[in-house]
Short mmCIF file of N, CA, C and O in Angstrom, two decimals:
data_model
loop_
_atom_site.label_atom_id
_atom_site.label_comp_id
_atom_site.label_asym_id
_atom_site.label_seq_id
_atom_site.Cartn_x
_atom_site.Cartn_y
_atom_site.Cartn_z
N UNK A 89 -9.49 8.61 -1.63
CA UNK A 89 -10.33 8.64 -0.48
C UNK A 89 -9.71 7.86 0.69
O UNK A 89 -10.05 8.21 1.81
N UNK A 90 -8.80 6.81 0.56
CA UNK A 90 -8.40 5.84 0.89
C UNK A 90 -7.49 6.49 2.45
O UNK A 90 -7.56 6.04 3.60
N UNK A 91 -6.58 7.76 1.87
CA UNK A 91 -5.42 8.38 2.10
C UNK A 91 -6.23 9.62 3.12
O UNK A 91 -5.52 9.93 4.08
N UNK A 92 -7.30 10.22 3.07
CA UNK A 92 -8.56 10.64 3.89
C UNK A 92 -8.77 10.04 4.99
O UNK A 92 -8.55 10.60 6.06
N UNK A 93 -9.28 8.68 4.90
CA UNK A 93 -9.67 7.54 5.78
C UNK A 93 -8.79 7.97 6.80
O UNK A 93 -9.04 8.72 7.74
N UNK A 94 -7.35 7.20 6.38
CA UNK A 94 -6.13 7.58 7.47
C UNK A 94 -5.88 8.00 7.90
O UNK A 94 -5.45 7.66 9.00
N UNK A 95 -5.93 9.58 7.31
CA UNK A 95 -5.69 11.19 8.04
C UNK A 95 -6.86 10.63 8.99
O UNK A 95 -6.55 9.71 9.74
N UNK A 96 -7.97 11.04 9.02
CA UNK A 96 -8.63 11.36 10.02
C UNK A 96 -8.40 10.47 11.11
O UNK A 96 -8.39 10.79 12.30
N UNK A 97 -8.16 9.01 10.48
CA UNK A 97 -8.24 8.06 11.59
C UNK A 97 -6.37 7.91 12.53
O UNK A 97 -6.07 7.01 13.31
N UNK A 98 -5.27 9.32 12.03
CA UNK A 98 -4.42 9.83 12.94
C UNK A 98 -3.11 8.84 12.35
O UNK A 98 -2.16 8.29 12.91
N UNK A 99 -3.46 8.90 11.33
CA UNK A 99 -2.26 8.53 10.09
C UNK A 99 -1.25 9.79 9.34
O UNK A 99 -1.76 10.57 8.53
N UNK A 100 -0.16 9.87 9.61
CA UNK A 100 0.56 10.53 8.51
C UNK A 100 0.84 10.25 7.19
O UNK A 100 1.72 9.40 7.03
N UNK A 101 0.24 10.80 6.02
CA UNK A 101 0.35 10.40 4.98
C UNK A 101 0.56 11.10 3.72
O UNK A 101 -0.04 12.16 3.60
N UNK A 102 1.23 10.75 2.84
CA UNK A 102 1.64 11.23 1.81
C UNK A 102 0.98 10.17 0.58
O UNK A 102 1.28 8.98 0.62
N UNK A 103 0.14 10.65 -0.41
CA UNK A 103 -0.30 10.26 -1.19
C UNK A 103 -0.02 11.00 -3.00
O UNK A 103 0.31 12.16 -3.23
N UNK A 104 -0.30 9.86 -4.05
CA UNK A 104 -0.24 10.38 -5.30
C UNK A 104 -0.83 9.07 -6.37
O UNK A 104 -0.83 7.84 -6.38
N UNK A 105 -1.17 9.87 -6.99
CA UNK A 105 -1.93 8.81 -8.50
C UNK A 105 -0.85 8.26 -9.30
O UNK A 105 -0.86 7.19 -9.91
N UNK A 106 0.05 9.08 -9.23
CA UNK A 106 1.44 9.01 -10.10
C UNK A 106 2.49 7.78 -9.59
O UNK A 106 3.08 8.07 -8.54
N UNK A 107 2.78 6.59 -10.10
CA UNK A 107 3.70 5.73 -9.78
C UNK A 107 5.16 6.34 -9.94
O UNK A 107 5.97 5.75 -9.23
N UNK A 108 5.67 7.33 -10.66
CA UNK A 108 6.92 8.25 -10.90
C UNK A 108 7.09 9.05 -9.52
O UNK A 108 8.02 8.99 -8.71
N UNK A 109 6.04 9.72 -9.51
CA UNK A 109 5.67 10.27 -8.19
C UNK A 109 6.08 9.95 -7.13
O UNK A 109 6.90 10.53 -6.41
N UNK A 110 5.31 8.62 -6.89
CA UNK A 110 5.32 7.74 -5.73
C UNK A 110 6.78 7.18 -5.75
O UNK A 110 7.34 7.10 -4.65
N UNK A 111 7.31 6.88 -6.60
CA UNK A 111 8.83 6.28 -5.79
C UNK A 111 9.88 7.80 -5.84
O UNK A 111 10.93 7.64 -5.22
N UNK A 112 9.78 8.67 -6.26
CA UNK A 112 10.19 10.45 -6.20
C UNK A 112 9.83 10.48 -4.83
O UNK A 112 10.81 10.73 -4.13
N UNK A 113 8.51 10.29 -4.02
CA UNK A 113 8.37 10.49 -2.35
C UNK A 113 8.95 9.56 -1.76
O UNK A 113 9.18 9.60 -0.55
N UNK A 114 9.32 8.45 -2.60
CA UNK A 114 9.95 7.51 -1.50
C UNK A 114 11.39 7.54 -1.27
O UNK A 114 11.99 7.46 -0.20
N UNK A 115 11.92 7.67 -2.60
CA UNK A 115 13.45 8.17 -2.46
C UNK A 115 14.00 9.50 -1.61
O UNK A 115 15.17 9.84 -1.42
N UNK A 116 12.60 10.21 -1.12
CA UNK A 116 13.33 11.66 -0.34
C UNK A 116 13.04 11.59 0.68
O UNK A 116 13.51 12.43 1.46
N UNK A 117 12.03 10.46 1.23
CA UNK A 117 11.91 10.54 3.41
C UNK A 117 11.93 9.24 3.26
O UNK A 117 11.99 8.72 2.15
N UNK A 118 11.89 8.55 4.39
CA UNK A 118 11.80 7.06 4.66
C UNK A 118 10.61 7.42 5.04
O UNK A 118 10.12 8.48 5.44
N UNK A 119 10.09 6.03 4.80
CA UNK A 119 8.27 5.71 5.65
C UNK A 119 8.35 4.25 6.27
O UNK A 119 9.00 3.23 6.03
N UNK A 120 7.29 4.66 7.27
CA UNK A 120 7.05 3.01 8.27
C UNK A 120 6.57 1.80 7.02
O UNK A 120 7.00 0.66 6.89
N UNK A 121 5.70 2.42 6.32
CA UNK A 121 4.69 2.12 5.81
C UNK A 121 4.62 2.41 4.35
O UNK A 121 4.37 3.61 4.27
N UNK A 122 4.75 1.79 2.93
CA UNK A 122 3.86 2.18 1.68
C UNK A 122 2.91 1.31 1.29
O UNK A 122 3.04 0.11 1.04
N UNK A 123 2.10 1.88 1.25
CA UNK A 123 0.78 1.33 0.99
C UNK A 123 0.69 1.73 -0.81
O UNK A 123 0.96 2.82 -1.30
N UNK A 124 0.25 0.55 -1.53
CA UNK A 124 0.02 0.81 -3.03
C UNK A 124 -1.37 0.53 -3.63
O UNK A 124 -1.25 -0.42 -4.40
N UNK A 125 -2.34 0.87 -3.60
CA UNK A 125 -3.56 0.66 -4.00
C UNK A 125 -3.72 0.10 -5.34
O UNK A 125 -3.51 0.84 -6.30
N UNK A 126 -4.02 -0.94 -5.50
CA UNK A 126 -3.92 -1.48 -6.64
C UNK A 126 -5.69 -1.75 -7.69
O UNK A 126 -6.67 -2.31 -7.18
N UNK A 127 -5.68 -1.41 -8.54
CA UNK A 127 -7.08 -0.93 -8.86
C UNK A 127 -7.35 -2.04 -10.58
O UNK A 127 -7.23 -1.85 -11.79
N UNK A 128 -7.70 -3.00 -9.80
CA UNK A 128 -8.15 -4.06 -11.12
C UNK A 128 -7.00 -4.50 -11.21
O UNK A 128 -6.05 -4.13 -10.52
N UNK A 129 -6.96 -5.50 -12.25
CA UNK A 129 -5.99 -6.13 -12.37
C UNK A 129 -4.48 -5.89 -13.27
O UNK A 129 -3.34 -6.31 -13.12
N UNK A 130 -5.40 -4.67 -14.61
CA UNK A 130 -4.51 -4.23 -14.80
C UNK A 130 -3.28 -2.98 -14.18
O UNK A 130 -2.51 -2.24 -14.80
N UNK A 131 -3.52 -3.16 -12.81
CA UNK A 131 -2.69 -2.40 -12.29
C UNK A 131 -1.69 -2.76 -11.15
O UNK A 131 -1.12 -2.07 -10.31
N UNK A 132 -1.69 -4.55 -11.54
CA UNK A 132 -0.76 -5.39 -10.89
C UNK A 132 0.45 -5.28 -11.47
O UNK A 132 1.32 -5.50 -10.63
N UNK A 133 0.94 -5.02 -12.67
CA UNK A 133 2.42 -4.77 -13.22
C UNK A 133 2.92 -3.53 -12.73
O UNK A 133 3.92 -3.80 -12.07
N UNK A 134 2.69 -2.25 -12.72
CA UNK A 134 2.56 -0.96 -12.22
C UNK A 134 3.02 -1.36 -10.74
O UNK A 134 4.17 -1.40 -10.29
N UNK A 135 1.82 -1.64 -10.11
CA UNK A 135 2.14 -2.32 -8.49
C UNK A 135 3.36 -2.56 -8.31
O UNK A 135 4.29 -1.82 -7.98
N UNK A 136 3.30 -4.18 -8.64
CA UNK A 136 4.39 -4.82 -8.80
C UNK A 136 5.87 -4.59 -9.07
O UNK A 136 6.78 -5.37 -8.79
N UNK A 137 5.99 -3.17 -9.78
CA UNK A 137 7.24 -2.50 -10.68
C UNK A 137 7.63 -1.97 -9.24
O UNK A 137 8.59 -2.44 -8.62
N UNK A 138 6.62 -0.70 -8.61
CA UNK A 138 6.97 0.09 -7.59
C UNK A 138 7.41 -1.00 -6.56
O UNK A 138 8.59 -1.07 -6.23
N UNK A 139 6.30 -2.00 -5.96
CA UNK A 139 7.04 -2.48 -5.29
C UNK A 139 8.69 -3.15 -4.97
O UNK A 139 9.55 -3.10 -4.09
N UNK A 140 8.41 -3.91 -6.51
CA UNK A 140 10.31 -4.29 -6.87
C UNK A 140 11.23 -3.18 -6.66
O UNK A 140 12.38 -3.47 -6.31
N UNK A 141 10.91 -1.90 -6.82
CA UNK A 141 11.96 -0.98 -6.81
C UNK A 141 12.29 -0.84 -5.58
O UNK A 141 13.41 -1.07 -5.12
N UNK A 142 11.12 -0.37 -4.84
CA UNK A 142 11.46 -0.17 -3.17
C UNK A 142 11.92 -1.07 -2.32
O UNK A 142 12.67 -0.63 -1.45
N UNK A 143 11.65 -2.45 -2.32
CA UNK A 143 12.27 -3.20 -2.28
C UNK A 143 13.59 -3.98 -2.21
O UNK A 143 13.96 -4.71 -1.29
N UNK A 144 14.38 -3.63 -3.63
CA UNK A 144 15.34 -3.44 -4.00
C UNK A 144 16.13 -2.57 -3.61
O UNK A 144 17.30 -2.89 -3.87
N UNK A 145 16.03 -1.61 -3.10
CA UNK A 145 16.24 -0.44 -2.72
C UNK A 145 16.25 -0.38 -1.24
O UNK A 145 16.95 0.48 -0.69
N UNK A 146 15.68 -1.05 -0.67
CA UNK A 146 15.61 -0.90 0.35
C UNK A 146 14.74 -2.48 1.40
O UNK A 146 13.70 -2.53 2.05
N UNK A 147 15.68 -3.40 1.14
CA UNK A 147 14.97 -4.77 1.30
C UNK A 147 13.79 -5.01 3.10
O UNK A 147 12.80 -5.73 3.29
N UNK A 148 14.50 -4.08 4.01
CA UNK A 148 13.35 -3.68 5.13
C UNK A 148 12.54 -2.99 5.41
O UNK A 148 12.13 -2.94 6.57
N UNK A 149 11.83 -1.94 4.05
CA UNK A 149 10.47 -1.65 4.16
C UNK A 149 9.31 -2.00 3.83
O UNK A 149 9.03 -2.27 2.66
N UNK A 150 8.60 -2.06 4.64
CA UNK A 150 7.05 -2.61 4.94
C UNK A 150 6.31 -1.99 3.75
O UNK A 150 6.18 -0.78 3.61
N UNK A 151 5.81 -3.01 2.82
CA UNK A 151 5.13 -2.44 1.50
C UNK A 151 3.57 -3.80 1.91
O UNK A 151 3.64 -4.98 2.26
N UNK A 152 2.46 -2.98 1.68
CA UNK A 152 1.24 -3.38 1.58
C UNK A 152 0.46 -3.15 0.33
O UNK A 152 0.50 -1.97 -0.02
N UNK A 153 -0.29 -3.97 -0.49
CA UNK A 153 -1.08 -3.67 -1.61
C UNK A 153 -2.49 -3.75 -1.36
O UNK A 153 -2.90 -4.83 -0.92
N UNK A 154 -3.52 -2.58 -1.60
CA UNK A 154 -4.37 -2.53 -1.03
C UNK A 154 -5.55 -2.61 -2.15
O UNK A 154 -5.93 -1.66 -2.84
N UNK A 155 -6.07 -4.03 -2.18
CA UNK A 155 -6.65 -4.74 -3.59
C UNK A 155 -7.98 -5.30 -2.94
O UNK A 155 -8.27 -5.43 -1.75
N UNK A 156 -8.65 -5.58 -4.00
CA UNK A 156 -9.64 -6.90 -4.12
C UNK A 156 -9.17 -8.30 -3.90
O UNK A 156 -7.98 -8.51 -4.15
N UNK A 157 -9.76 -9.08 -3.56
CA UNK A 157 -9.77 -11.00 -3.55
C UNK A 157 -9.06 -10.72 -4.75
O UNK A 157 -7.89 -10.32 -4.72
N UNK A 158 -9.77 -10.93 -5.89
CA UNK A 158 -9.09 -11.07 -7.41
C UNK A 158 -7.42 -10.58 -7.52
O UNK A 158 -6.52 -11.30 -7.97
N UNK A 159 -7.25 -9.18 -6.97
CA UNK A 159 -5.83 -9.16 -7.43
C UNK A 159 -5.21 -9.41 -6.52
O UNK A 159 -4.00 -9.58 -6.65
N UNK A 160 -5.90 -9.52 -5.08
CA UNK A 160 -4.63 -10.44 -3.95
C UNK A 160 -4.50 -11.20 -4.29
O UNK A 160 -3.27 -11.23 -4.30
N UNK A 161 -5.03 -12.69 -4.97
CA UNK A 161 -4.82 -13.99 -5.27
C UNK A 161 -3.93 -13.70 -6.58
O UNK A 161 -3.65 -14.84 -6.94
N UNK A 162 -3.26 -12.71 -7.62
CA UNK A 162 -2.82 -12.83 -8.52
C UNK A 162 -1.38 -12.40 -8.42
O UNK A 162 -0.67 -12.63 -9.40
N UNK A 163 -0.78 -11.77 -7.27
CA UNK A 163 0.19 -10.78 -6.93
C UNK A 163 0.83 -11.62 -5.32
O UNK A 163 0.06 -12.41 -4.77
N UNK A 164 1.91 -11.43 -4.83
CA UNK A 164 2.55 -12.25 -4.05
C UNK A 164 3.91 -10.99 -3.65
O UNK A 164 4.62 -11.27 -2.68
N UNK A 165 4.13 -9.99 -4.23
CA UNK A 165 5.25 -8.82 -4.35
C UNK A 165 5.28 -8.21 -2.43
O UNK A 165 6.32 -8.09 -1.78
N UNK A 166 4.14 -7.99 -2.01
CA UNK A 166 4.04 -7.14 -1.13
C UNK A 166 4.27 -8.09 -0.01
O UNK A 166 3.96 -9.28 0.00
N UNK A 167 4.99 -7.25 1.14
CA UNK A 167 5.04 -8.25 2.42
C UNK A 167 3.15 -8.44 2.82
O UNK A 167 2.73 -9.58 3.04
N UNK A 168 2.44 -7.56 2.86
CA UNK A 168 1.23 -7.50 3.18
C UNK A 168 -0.02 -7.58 2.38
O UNK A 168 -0.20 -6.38 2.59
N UNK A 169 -0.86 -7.84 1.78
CA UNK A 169 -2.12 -7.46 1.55
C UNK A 169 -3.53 -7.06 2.35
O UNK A 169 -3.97 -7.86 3.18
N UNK A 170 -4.23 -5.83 2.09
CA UNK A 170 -4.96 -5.73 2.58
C UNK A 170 -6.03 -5.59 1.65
O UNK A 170 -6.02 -4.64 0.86
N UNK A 171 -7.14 -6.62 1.66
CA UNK A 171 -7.59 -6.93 0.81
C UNK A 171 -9.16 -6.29 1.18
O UNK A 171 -9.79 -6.84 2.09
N UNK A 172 -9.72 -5.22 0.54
CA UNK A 172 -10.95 -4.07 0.85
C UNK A 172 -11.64 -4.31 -0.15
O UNK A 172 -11.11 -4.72 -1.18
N UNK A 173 -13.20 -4.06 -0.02
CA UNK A 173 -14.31 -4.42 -0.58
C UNK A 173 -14.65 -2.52 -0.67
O UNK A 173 -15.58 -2.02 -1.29
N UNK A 174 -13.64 -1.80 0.10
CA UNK A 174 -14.62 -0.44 0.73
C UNK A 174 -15.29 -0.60 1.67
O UNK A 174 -16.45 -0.20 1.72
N UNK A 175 -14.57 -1.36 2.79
CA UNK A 175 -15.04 -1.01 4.50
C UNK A 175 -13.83 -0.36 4.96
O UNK A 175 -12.68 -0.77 5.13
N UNK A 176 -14.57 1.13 5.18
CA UNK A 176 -13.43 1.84 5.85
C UNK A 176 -12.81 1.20 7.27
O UNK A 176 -11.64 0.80 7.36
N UNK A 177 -13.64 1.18 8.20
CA UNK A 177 -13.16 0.25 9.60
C UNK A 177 -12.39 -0.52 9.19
O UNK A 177 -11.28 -0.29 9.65
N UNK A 178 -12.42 -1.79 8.18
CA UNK A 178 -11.42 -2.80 7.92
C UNK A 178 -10.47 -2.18 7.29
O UNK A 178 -9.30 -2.52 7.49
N UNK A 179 -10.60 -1.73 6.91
CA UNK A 179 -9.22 -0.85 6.31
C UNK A 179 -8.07 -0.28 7.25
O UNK A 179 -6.91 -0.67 7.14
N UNK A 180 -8.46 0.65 8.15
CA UNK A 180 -8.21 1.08 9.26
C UNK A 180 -7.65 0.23 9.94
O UNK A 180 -6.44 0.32 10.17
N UNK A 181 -8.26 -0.60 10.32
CA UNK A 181 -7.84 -1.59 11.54
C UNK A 181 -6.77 -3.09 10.89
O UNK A 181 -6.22 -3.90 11.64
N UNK A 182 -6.71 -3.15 8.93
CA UNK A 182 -5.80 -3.52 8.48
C UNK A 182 -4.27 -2.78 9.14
O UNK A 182 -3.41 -3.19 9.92
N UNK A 183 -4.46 -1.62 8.43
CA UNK A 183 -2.84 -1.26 8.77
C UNK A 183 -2.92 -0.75 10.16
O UNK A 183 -1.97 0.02 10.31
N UNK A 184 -3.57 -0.83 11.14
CA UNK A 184 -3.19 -0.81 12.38
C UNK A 184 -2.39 -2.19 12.54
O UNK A 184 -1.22 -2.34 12.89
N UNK A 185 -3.28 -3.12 12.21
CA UNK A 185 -2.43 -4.56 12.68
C UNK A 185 -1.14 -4.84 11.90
O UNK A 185 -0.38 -5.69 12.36
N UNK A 186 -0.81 -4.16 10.66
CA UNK A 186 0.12 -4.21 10.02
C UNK A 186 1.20 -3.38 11.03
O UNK A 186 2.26 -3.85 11.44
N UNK A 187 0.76 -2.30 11.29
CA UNK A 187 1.58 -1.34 12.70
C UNK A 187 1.97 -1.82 13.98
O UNK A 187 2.84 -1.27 14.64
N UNK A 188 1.13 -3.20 14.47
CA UNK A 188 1.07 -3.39 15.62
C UNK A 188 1.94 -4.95 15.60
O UNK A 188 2.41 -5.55 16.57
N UNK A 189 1.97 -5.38 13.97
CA UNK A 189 2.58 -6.55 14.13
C UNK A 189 1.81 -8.17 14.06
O UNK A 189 2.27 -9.31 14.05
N UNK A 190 0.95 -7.83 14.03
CA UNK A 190 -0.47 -8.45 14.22
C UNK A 190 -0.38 -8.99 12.67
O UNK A 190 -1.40 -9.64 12.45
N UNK A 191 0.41 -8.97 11.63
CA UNK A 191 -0.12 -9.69 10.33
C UNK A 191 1.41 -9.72 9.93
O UNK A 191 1.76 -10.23 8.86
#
């Protein structure tokens, strides 16, 4: 739903459930932006993996993890966190300021 939000709110985006996936789209275009939605806690190693790769791979792209309090305070990988309860507006206006430089 997350990847919705964006579109409408005049985001280009490429989305997937699949962490194989997700670094398969990243190895074939460059992006401003990966955003990794991280869903409980057990999905901070997963996170964490993709992020190390891209990373590694590429030490100047902008990687954001888009979590709860709980797994922002447990994780430190991402240049960014944007930390959502499910307020679309804050969400939005997260990676704007992530875009604008602002965080």
């Amino acid at each position: 739903m997350r990847d919705q939000i964006l579109r409408i709110s005049g985001f280009d985006v490429d989305s997937t459930l699949s962490t194989t996936e997700g670094l398969n789209m990243f190895w074939a275009k460059p992006y401003d932006l990966v955003l990794i939605d991280v869903e409980g806690v057990s999905g901070i190693p997963d996170a964490e993996h993709i992020c190390s790769e891209i990373k590694t791979a590429q030490p100047g792209q902008r990687v954001a993890f888009v979590c709860n309090w709980r797994v922002a305070i447990e994780t430190d990988c991402p240049d960014e966190i944007l930390r959502t309860e499910f307020d679309p507006a804050a969400f939005v206006g997260g990676v704007r300021e992530i875009f604008n430089g602002q965080r």
